[in-house]
């Protein structure tokens, strides 16, 4: 299937868009759902690096989906997170149509997208209401992959954008912080981070790694020295992501 755009959800009459691509051959296919970066303020599903290359992942044998979500400049948090969960429910709802393997759904994101997929791994649906549709579907997935992600909004300068109307600021950011919700039920997580990341201090990833280790969550932490704010399309990111998935499925 050539990459094309679909509407994966609808909120107040507005469509939530995603680019999808499917591998050749019959399924059931493993699934990769990508969540773009941009500090929840900007970027889109098609900006390669900040978003995944769905055609590349389709060639690797995955049904790939790169989503857009409501930006905080238009709709306050947690709308971007609710949209991420909606996309996972869309996959379950369309598994038969696209021959998808519901037990092999992986979610990946870079920067703010890494934050969103890590939050899904640790918090799950949490207390947020479902939006976008497919309310009768589960939000289950196998594992998350966070590239240059954020884990503690209370300790991040640009997390000032995570504001929920009617909720005290620190309470909203605490609820939105993956590190606050790590438990034995946290989904497997692979993290990439570099010491010289100019956007998210590496200390956040170090602390998340320690929190996951403390409760025995299956995870990986690829800690680099000089790779900056890494992107989803880097060759080593794709290779290490496939390796992590392979280990889970072995």
PDB file of C-alpha atoms in Angstrom:
ATOM      1  CA  UNK A   1       0.000   0.000   0.000  1.00  0.00           C
ATOM      2  CA  UNK A   2       1.275   3.442  -0.910  1.00  0.00           C
ATOM      3  CA  UNK A   3       1.227   5.855   2.055  1.00  0.00           C
ATOM      4  CA  UNK A   4      -2.011   7.764   2.291  1.00  0.00           C
ATOM      5  CA  UNK A   5      -3.956   9.835   4.793  1.00  0.00           C
ATOM      6  CA  UNK A   6      -6.881   8.655   6.870  1.00  0.00           C
ATOM      7  CA  UNK A   7      -9.066  10.165   9.598  1.00  0.00           C
ATOM      8  CA  UNK A   8      -8.489   8.138  12.756  1.00  0.00           C
ATOM      9  CA  UNK A   9     -10.788  10.106  15.049  1.00  0.00           C
ATOM     10  CA  UNK A  10     -13.180  13.018  15.258  1.00  0.00           C
ATOM     11  CA  UNK A  11     -13.498  15.635  17.985  1.00  0.00           C
ATOM     12  CA  UNK A  12     -16.220  18.278  17.847  1.00  0.00           C
ATOM     13  CA  UNK A  13     -16.545  17.756  14.099  1.00  0.00           C
ATOM     14  CA  UNK A  14     -12.832  18.071  13.380  1.00  0.00           C
ATOM     15  CA  UNK A  15     -10.953  15.100  11.972  1.00  0.00           C
ATOM     16  CA  UNK A  16      -7.743  13.715  13.461  1.00  0.00           C
ATOM     17  CA  UNK A  17      -5.393  12.798  10.615  1.00  0.00           C
ATOM     18  CA  UNK A  18      -2.780  10.092  10.210  1.00  0.00           C
ATOM     19  CA  UNK A  19      -0.559   8.852   7.403  1.00  0.00           C
ATOM     20  CA  UNK A  20      -0.595   5.072   7.057  1.00  0.00           C
ATOM     21  CA  UNK A  21       1.276   2.501   4.990  1.00  0.00           C
ATOM     22  CA  UNK A  22       0.851  -1.267   4.928  1.00  0.00           C
ATOM     23  CA  UNK A  23       3.352  -3.968   3.984  1.00  0.00           C
ATOM     24  CA  UNK A  24       2.862  -6.298   1.068  1.00  0.00           C
ATOM     25  CA  UNK A  25       1.490  -9.755   1.627  1.00  0.00           C
ATOM     26  CA  UNK A  26      -1.099 -11.144   3.964  1.00  0.00           C
ATOM     27  CA  UNK A  27      -1.204 -10.483   7.679  1.00  0.00           C
ATOM     28  CA  UNK A  28      -1.605 -10.373  10.521  1.00  0.00           C
ATOM     29  CA  UNK A  29       0.936  -7.532  10.458  1.00  0.00           C
ATOM     30  CA  UNK A  30       2.737  -6.003  13.427  1.00  0.00           C
ATOM     31  CA  UNK A  31       1.887  -2.333  13.930  1.00  0.00           C
ATOM     32  CA  UNK A  32       3.983   0.765  14.577  1.00  0.00           C
ATOM     33  CA  UNK A  33       2.151   3.930  15.660  1.00  0.00           C
ATOM     34  CA  UNK A  34       4.323   7.057  15.529  1.00  0.00           C
ATOM     35  CA  UNK A  35       3.761  10.263  17.508  1.00  0.00           C
ATOM     36  CA  UNK A  36       5.598  13.364  16.314  1.00  0.00           C
ATOM     37  CA  UNK A  37       7.607  15.780  18.431  1.00  0.00           C
ATOM     38  CA  UNK A  38       7.416  19.555  18.639  1.00  0.00           C
ATOM     39  CA  UNK A  39       6.880  20.339  22.326  1.00  0.00           C
ATOM     40  CA  UNK A  40       3.153  19.654  21.774  1.00  0.00           C
ATOM     41  CA  UNK A  41       3.144  23.104  20.091  1.00  0.00           C
ATOM     42  CA  UNK A  42       4.110  22.482  16.464  1.00  0.00           C
ATOM     43  CA  UNK A  43       5.146  20.015  13.732  1.00  0.00           C
ATOM     44  CA  UNK A  44       3.001  17.392  12.038  1.00  0.00           C
ATOM     45  CA  UNK A  45       2.667  13.743  11.036  1.00  0.00           C
ATOM     46  CA  UNK A  46       4.689  14.145   7.822  1.00  0.00           C
ATOM     47  CA  UNK A  47       7.836  15.918   9.086  1.00  0.00           C
ATOM     48  CA  UNK A  48      10.334  13.087   8.798  1.00  0.00           C
ATOM     49  CA  UNK A  49      12.643  12.739  11.749  1.00  0.00           C
ATOM     50  CA  UNK A  50      10.256  14.405  14.110  1.00  0.00           C
ATOM     51  CA  UNK A  51       7.748  11.869  12.744  1.00  0.00           C
ATOM     52  CA  UNK A  52       8.528   8.332  11.511  1.00  0.00           C
ATOM     53  CA  UNK A  53       8.823   7.320   7.871  1.00  0.00           C
ATOM     54  CA  UNK A  54       5.745   5.125   7.405  1.00  0.00           C
ATOM     55  CA  UNK A  55       6.925   3.878   3.995  1.00  0.00           C
ATOM     56  CA  UNK A  56      10.190   2.689   5.513  1.00  0.00           C
ATOM     57  CA  UNK A  57       8.395   0.798   8.280  1.00  0.00           C
ATOM     58  CA  UNK A  58       5.992  -0.757   5.763  1.00  0.00           C
ATOM     59  CA  UNK A  59       8.999  -2.066   3.846  1.00  0.00           C
ATOM     60  CA  UNK A  60      10.223  -3.583   7.106  1.00  0.00           C
ATOM     61  CA  UNK A  61       6.964  -5.513   7.373  1.00  0.00           C
ATOM     62  CA  UNK A  62       4.957  -3.249   9.676  1.00  0.00           C
ATOM     63  CA  UNK A  63       1.630  -1.542   9.280  1.00  0.00           C
ATOM     64  CA  UNK A  64       2.820   1.980  10.059  1.00  0.00           C
ATOM     65  CA  UNK A  65       0.783   4.943  11.212  1.00  0.00           C
ATOM     66  CA  UNK A  66       2.027   8.490  11.878  1.00  0.00           C
ATOM     67  CA  UNK A  67      -0.538  10.597  13.698  1.00  0.00           C
ATOM     68  CA  UNK A  68      -1.277  14.238  14.189  1.00  0.00           C
ATOM     69  CA  UNK A  69      -2.752  15.363  17.474  1.00  0.00           C
ATOM     70  CA  UNK A  70      -4.369  18.515  18.771  1.00  0.00           C
ATOM     71  CA  UNK A  71      -1.606  20.991  19.601  1.00  0.00           C
ATOM     72  CA  UNK A  72      -1.663  22.835  22.909  1.00  0.00           C
ATOM     73  CA  UNK A  73      -1.682  26.143  21.045  1.00  0.00           C
ATOM     74  CA  UNK A  74      -5.236  25.277  19.966  1.00  0.00           C
ATOM     75  CA  UNK A  75      -6.566  22.758  22.490  1.00  0.00           C
ATOM     76  CA  UNK A  76      -5.050  22.469  25.979  1.00  0.00           C
ATOM     77  CA  UNK A  77      -3.517  19.328  27.397  1.00  0.00           C
ATOM     78  CA  UNK A  78      -4.334  16.533  27.770  1.00  0.00           C
ATOM     79  CA  UNK A  79      -5.939  16.644  24.288  1.00  0.00           C
ATOM     80  CA  UNK A  80      -2.688  15.537  22.610  1.00  0.00           C
ATOM     81  CA  UNK A  81      -2.543  12.533  24.928  1.00  0.00           C
ATOM     82  CA  UNK A  82      -6.200  11.670  24.439  1.00  0.00           C
ATOM     83  CA  UNK A  83      -5.578  11.683  20.682  1.00  0.00           C
ATOM     84  CA  UNK A  84      -2.622   9.320  21.088  1.00  0.00           C
ATOM     85  CA  UNK A  85      -4.829   6.866  22.964  1.00  0.00           C
ATOM     86  CA  UNK A  86      -7.542   7.274  20.322  1.00  0.00           C
ATOM     87  CA  UNK A  87      -5.056   6.205  17.643  1.00  0.00           C
ATOM     88  CA  UNK A  88      -4.309   2.990  19.529  1.00  0.00           C
ATOM     89  CA  UNK A  89      -8.017   2.268  19.812  1.00  0.00           C
ATOM     90  CA  UNK A  90      -8.359   2.918  16.047  1.00  0.00           C
ATOM     91  CA  UNK A  91      -5.788   0.189  15.411  1.00  0.00           C
ATOM     92  CA  UNK A  92      -7.800  -2.306  17.443  1.00  0.00           C
ATOM     93  CA  UNK A  93     -11.026  -1.250  15.723  1.00  0.00           C
ATOM     94  CA  UNK A  94      -9.516  -1.757  12.247  1.00  0.00           C
ATOM     95  CA  UNK A  95      -7.421  -4.842  12.906  1.00  0.00           C
ATOM     96  CA  UNK A  96      -9.606  -7.106  10.796  1.00  0.00           C
ATOM     97  CA  UNK A  97      -9.860  -4.630   7.910  1.00  0.00           C
ATOM     98  CA  UNK A  98      -6.084  -4.141   7.629  1.00  0.00           C
ATOM     99  CA  UNK A  99      -5.030  -7.626   8.868  1.00  0.00           C
ATOM    100  CA  UNK A 100      -3.294  -6.315  11.985  1.00  0.00           C
ATOM    101  CA  UNK A 101      -1.881  -8.272  14.906  1.00  0.00           C
ATOM    102  CA  UNK A 102      -3.484  -6.817  18.029  1.00  0.00           C
ATOM    103  CA  UNK A 103      -0.797  -8.412  20.203  1.00  0.00           C
ATOM    104  CA  UNK A 104       2.072  -6.738  18.328  1.00  0.00           C
ATOM    105  CA  UNK A 105       1.221  -3.047  18.505  1.00  0.00           C
ATOM    106  CA  UNK A 106       4.220  -0.793  19.186  1.00  0.00           C
ATOM    107  CA  UNK A 107       4.150   2.960  19.748  1.00  0.00           C
ATOM    108  CA  UNK A 108       7.071   5.283  19.166  1.00  0.00           C
ATOM    109  CA  UNK A 109       7.662   8.999  19.519  1.00  0.00           C
ATOM    110  CA  UNK A 110      10.363  11.634  19.527  1.00  0.00           C
ATOM    111  CA  UNK A 111      10.731  14.454  22.094  1.00  0.00           C
ATOM    112  CA  UNK A 112       7.158  15.488  22.992  1.00  0.00           C
ATOM    113  CA  UNK A 113       6.038  12.374  21.132  1.00  0.00           C
ATOM    114  CA  UNK A 114       8.421  10.347  23.290  1.00  0.00           C
ATOM    115  CA  UNK A 115       6.755  11.882  26.312  1.00  0.00           C
ATOM    116  CA  UNK A 116       3.304  10.898  25.058  1.00  0.00           C
ATOM    117  CA  UNK A 117       4.182   7.275  24.319  1.00  0.00           C
ATOM    118  CA  UNK A 118       6.025   6.938  27.641  1.00  0.00           C
ATOM    119  CA  UNK A 119       2.996   8.319  29.441  1.00  0.00           C
ATOM    120  CA  UNK A 120       0.861   5.725  27.668  1.00  0.00           C
ATOM    121  CA  UNK A 121       3.256   3.012  28.844  1.00  0.00           C
ATOM    122  CA  UNK A 122       3.170   4.148  32.476  1.00  0.00           C
ATOM    123  CA  UNK A 123      -0.280   5.698  32.979  1.00  0.00           C
ATOM    124  CA  UNK A 124      -2.438   3.989  30.383  1.00  0.00           C
ATOM    125  CA  UNK A 125      -5.857   5.553  30.059  1.00  0.00           C
ATOM    126  CA  UNK A 126      -5.610   7.127  33.495  1.00  0.00           C
ATOM    127  CA  UNK A 127      -8.392   9.462  34.594  1.00  0.00           C
ATOM    128  CA  UNK A 128      -8.812  11.174  31.229  1.00  0.00           C
ATOM    129  CA  UNK A 129     -12.079  10.826  29.351  1.00  0.00           C
ATOM    130  CA  UNK A 130     -12.031   9.085  25.989  1.00  0.00           C
ATOM    131  CA  UNK A 131     -12.267  11.376  22.977  1.00  0.00           C
ATOM    132  CA  UNK A 132     -12.085  10.870  19.228  1.00  0.00           C
ATOM    133  CA  UNK A 133     -14.098   7.682  18.983  1.00  0.00           C
ATOM    134  CA  UNK A 134     -13.733   3.882  19.185  1.00  0.00           C
ATOM    135  CA  UNK A 135     -14.707   4.003  22.860  1.00  0.00           C
ATOM    136  CA  UNK A 136     -15.542   0.295  22.886  1.00  0.00           C
ATOM    137  CA  UNK A 137     -11.996  -0.662  21.926  1.00  0.00           C
ATOM    138  CA  UNK A 138      -9.065  -1.398  24.259  1.00  0.00           C
ATOM    139  CA  UNK A 139      -5.954   0.744  24.493  1.00  0.00           C
ATOM    140  CA  UNK A 140      -3.547  -2.175  24.735  1.00  0.00           C
ATOM    141  CA  UNK A 141      -0.120  -2.238  23.106  1.00  0.00           C
ATOM    142  CA  UNK A 142       3.011  -4.354  23.440  1.00  0.00           C
ATOM    143  CA  UNK A 143       5.711  -1.745  24.101  1.00  0.00           C
ATOM    144  CA  UNK A 144       6.742   1.878  23.674  1.00  0.00           C
ATOM    145  CA  UNK A 145       9.882   3.430  22.171  1.00  0.00           C
ATOM    146  CA  UNK A 146      10.857   6.925  23.320  1.00  0.00           C
ATOM    147  CA  UNK A 147      13.507   8.871  21.435  1.00  0.00           C
ATOM    148  CA  UNK A 148      14.807  11.968  23.249  1.00  0.00           C
ATOM    149  CA  UNK A 149      11.647  11.922  25.341  1.00  0.00           C
ATOM    150  CA  UNK A 150      10.539  13.841  28.435  1.00  0.00           C
ATOM    151  CA  UNK A 151       9.638  12.007  31.628  1.00  0.00           C
ATOM    152  CA  UNK A 152       9.177  14.627  34.354  1.00  0.00           C
ATOM    153  CA  UNK A 153       7.154  17.689  33.372  1.00  0.00           C
ATOM    154  CA  UNK A 154       7.641  19.239  36.809  1.00  0.00           C
ATOM    155  CA  UNK A 155      11.361  19.550  36.059  1.00  0.00           C
ATOM    156  CA  UNK A 156      11.184  20.672  32.412  1.00  0.00           C
ATOM    157  CA  UNK A 157      11.176  24.326  31.396  1.00  0.00           C
ATOM    158  CA  UNK A 158       9.053  23.988  28.253  1.00  0.00           C
ATOM    159  CA  UNK A 159       6.469  21.910  30.111  1.00  0.00           C
ATOM    160  CA  UNK A 160       4.920  25.273  30.968  1.00  0.00           C
ATOM    161  CA  UNK A 161       2.753  24.511  27.934  1.00  0.00           C
ATOM    162  CA  UNK A 162       1.102  21.537  29.660  1.00  0.00           C
ATOM    163  CA  UNK A 163      -1.864  23.389  31.146  1.00  0.00           C
ATOM    164  CA  UNK A 164      -5.244  21.820  31.847  1.00  0.00           C
ATOM    165  CA  UNK A 165      -8.124  24.260  32.415  1.00  0.00           C
ATOM    166  CA  UNK A 166      -9.529  24.017  35.918  1.00  0.00           C
ATOM    167  CA  UNK A 167      -6.611  21.931  37.210  1.00  0.00           C
ATOM    168  CA  UNK A 168      -3.770  23.418  39.303  1.00  0.00           C
ATOM    169  CA  UNK A 169      -0.683  23.716  37.156  1.00  0.00           C
ATOM    170  CA  UNK A 170       1.580  21.423  39.197  1.00  0.00           C
ATOM    171  CA  UNK A 171      -1.181  18.854  39.543  1.00  0.00           C
ATOM    172  CA  UNK A 172      -1.680  18.792  35.769  1.00  0.00           C
ATOM    173  CA  UNK A 173       2.035  18.426  35.121  1.00  0.00           C
ATOM    174  CA  UNK A 174       2.399  15.746  37.785  1.00  0.00           C
ATOM    175  CA  UNK A 175      -0.407  13.721  36.238  1.00  0.00           C
ATOM    176  CA  UNK A 176       1.221  14.218  32.829  1.00  0.00           C
ATOM    177  CA  UNK A 177       4.653  12.979  33.961  1.00  0.00           C
ATOM    178  CA  UNK A 178       5.481   9.368  33.041  1.00  0.00           C
ATOM    179  CA  UNK A 179       7.932   9.027  35.933  1.00  0.00           C
ATOM    180  CA  UNK A 180       5.115   9.641  38.401  1.00  0.00           C
ATOM    181  CA  UNK A 181       3.260   6.524  37.265  1.00  0.00           C
ATOM    182  CA  UNK A 182       5.969   3.882  36.916  1.00  0.00           C
ATOM    183  CA  UNK A 183       4.849   0.588  38.428  1.00  0.00           C
ATOM    184  CA  UNK A 184       5.097  -3.115  37.804  1.00  0.00           C
ATOM    185  CA  UNK A 185       2.263  -2.707  35.291  1.00  0.00           C
ATOM    186  CA  UNK A 186       4.231  -0.284  33.094  1.00  0.00           C
ATOM    187  CA  UNK A 187       4.563  -1.527  29.527  1.00  0.00           C
ATOM    188  CA  UNK A 188       8.056  -2.387  28.211  1.00  0.00           C
ATOM    189  CA  UNK A 189       9.888   0.775  27.201  1.00  0.00           C
ATOM    190  CA  UNK A 190      12.981   1.511  25.129  1.00  0.00           C
ATOM    191  CA  UNK A 191      14.585   4.914  25.714  1.00  0.00           C
ATOM    192  CA  UNK A 192      17.174   6.794  23.646  1.00  0.00           C
ATOM    193  CA  UNK A 193      18.888   9.832  25.146  1.00  0.00           C
ATOM    194  CA  UNK A 194      22.143  11.750  24.798  1.00  0.00           C
ATOM    195  CA  UNK A 195      24.184  13.729  27.304  1.00  0.00           C
ATOM    196  CA  UNK A 196      24.235  16.741  24.980  1.00  0.00           C
ATOM    197  CA  UNK A 197      20.474  16.869  24.302  1.00  0.00           C
ATOM    198  CA  UNK A 198      19.732  20.627  24.224  1.00  0.00           C
ATOM    199  CA  UNK A 199      15.971  20.258  24.720  1.00  0.00           C
ATOM    200  CA  UNK A 200      15.511  17.669  27.467  1.00  0.00           C
ATOM    201  CA  UNK A 201      18.218  17.151  30.109  1.00  0.00           C
ATOM    202  CA  UNK A 202      19.627  13.620  30.126  1.00  0.00           C
ATOM    203  CA  UNK A 203      18.965  13.553  33.874  1.00  0.00           C
ATOM    204  CA  UNK A 204      15.314  12.925  33.033  1.00  0.00           C
ATOM    205  CA  UNK A 205      16.151   9.702  31.200  1.00  0.00           C
ATOM    206  CA  UNK A 206      18.609   8.644  33.911  1.00  0.00           C
ATOM    207  CA  UNK A 207      15.922   8.994  36.564  1.00  0.00           C
ATOM    208  CA  UNK A 208      13.335   7.189  34.429  1.00  0.00           C
ATOM    209  CA  UNK A 209      15.782   4.336  33.890  1.00  0.00           C
ATOM    210  CA  UNK A 210      16.316   4.057  37.650  1.00  0.00           C
ATOM    211  CA  UNK A 211      12.567   4.130  38.328  1.00  0.00           C
ATOM    212  CA  UNK A 212      11.899   1.364  35.795  1.00  0.00           C
ATOM    213  CA  UNK A 213      14.745  -0.736  37.161  1.00  0.00           C
ATOM    214  CA  UNK A 214      13.471  -0.335  40.729  1.00  0.00           C
ATOM    215  CA  UNK A 215      10.172  -2.065  39.906  1.00  0.00           C
ATOM    216  CA  UNK A 216      11.561  -4.587  37.442  1.00  0.00           C
ATOM    217  CA  UNK A 217       9.949  -3.275  34.257  1.00  0.00           C
ATOM    218  CA  UNK A 218      11.411  -4.745  31.071  1.00  0.00           C
ATOM    219  CA  UNK A 219      13.130  -1.810  29.408  1.00  0.00           C
ATOM    220  CA  UNK A 220      16.182  -0.644  27.537  1.00  0.00           C
ATOM    221  CA  UNK A 221      18.160   2.578  27.913  1.00  0.00           C
ATOM    222  CA  UNK A 222      20.489   3.566  25.094  1.00  0.00           C
ATOM    223  CA  UNK A 223      22.579   6.343  26.627  1.00  0.00           C
ATOM    224  CA  UNK A 224      24.786   8.288  24.232  1.00  0.00           C
ATOM    225  CA  UNK A 225      27.320  11.065  24.729  1.00  0.00           C
ATOM    226  CA  UNK A 226      27.188  13.247  21.634  1.00  0.00           C
ATOM    227  CA  UNK A 227      24.077  12.527  19.527  1.00  0.00           C
ATOM    228  CA  UNK A 228      22.030  15.567  20.569  1.00  0.00           C
ATOM    229  CA  UNK A 229      18.263  15.602  20.205  1.00  0.00           C
ATOM    230  CA  UNK A 230      17.858  12.374  18.276  1.00  0.00           C
ATOM    231  CA  UNK A 231      15.226  11.749  15.606  1.00  0.00           C
ATOM    232  CA  UNK A 232      13.013   8.811  14.678  1.00  0.00           C
ATOM    233  CA  UNK A 233      14.454   8.288  11.206  1.00  0.00           C
ATOM    234  CA  UNK A 234      18.111   7.932  12.236  1.00  0.00           C
ATOM    235  CA  UNK A 235      19.427   4.578  11.020  1.00  0.00           C
ATOM    236  CA  UNK A 236      20.630   3.518  14.463  1.00  0.00           C
ATOM    237  CA  UNK A 237      17.252   4.412  16.016  1.00  0.00           C
ATOM    238  CA  UNK A 238      15.403   2.206  13.545  1.00  0.00           C
ATOM    239  CA  UNK A 239      17.947  -0.616  13.961  1.00  0.00           C
ATOM    240  CA  UNK A 240      17.869  -0.535  17.761  1.00  0.00           C
ATOM    241  CA  UNK A 241      14.075  -0.295  17.781  1.00  0.00           C
ATOM    242  CA  UNK A 242      13.835  -3.430  15.639  1.00  0.00           C
ATOM    243  CA  UNK A 243      16.327  -5.176  17.911  1.00  0.00           C
ATOM    244  CA  UNK A 244      14.264  -4.311  21.008  1.00  0.00           C
ATOM    245  CA  UNK A 245      11.076  -5.550  19.344  1.00  0.00           C
ATOM    246  CA  UNK A 246      12.849  -8.731  18.306  1.00  0.00           C
ATOM    247  CA  UNK A 247      13.967  -9.388  21.883  1.00  0.00           C
ATOM    248  CA  UNK A 248      10.398  -8.951  23.133  1.00  0.00           C
ATOM    249  CA  UNK A 249       9.071 -11.380  20.560  1.00  0.00           C
ATOM    250  CA  UNK A 250      11.809 -13.989  20.931  1.00  0.00           C
TER     251      UNK A 250
END
